[in-house]
């Protein structure tokens, strides 16, 4: 399977500041990465699909101006939470897909980043 | 459309069996199963790709009924390490994996 890292593992910030989370695919080139958010005791909710070299595709209800995604290389996608507020506190997880075609692709998840906004 | 899992939670004694179900109102082309421990990322268990397919590893197995648009995960002779939240996922357009709401499994000694 693919090895995915995220940095940082956790971050605490003040309300109004911006936070950048990195997702790296360590052992293969990922043209597509996904970003999820998970609130306590809830499921993982897909936020956006990050495509290398093009704009991210956001799910309905996710503010693209607030959650900026950049996928500048085949091994790195970044999620920036701009002007973070306490309601943005959550567990953010990225994943990469291990292949190139449809539903047969296994998704491998990074270890997640826990964001706490004070 | 989010798949629906049942039950929402289950408590077992070590050695007991459990079944977790996942169903969808949309046609299913594949079902992915993951387990997540508290505070950690989900870990891939298995994918079922074809109707009628059954797959397993150790004492965890799954089946996929394409016609009924559902999949079941079977945990036999449960161990303490099986505790966690189990998610099924279905792939939608663009390779997006959409998760069910999860089933919390607690295995007690």
CSV table of C-alpha atoms in Angstrom, one decimal, chain A residues 1-7 22-30 33 73-77 94-97 108-111:
chain,number,residue,atom,x,y,z
A,1,UNK,CA,0.0,0.0,0.0
A,2,UNK,CA,0.9,3.7,-0.1
A,3,UNK,CA,2.6,5.5,2.7
A,4,UNK,CA,1.1,8.9,3.5
A,5,UNK,CA,2.3,11.4,6.0
A,6,UNK,CA,0.7,14.5,7.4
A,7,UNK,CA,2.3,17.5,9.1
A,22,UNK,CA,0.6,19.2,4.6
A,23,UNK,CA,-0.1,15.8,3.1
A,24,UNK,CA,2.7,13.8,1.5
A,25,UNK,CA,2.7,10.7,-0.5
A,26,UNK,CA,6.0,9.1,0.4
A,27,UNK,CA,6.4,6.2,-1.9
A,28,UNK,CA,4.5,6.9,-5.1
A,29,UNK,CA,3.2,9.8,-7.2
A,30,UNK,CA,-0.4,10.8,-6.5
A,33,UNK,CA,-5.5,13.3,-3.1
A,73,UNK,CA,3.5,18.4,-7.0
A,74,UNK,CA,2.7,14.7,-7.3
A,75,UNK,CA,3.7,14.1,-3.7
A,76,UNK,CA,2.4,17.1,-1.9
A,77,UNK,CA,-1.0,18.6,-1.3
A,94,UNK,CA,-5.9,13.2,3.7
A,95,UNK,CA,-5.9,10.2,1.6
A,96,UNK,CA,-4.3,9.1,-1.7
A,97,UNK,CA,-5.6,6.6,-4.1
A,108,UNK,CA,-4.6,5.1,1.9
A,109,UNK,CA,-5.0,7.6,4.7
A,110,UNK,CA,-2.5,9.8,6.4
A,111,UNK,CA,-2.3,9.8,10.2
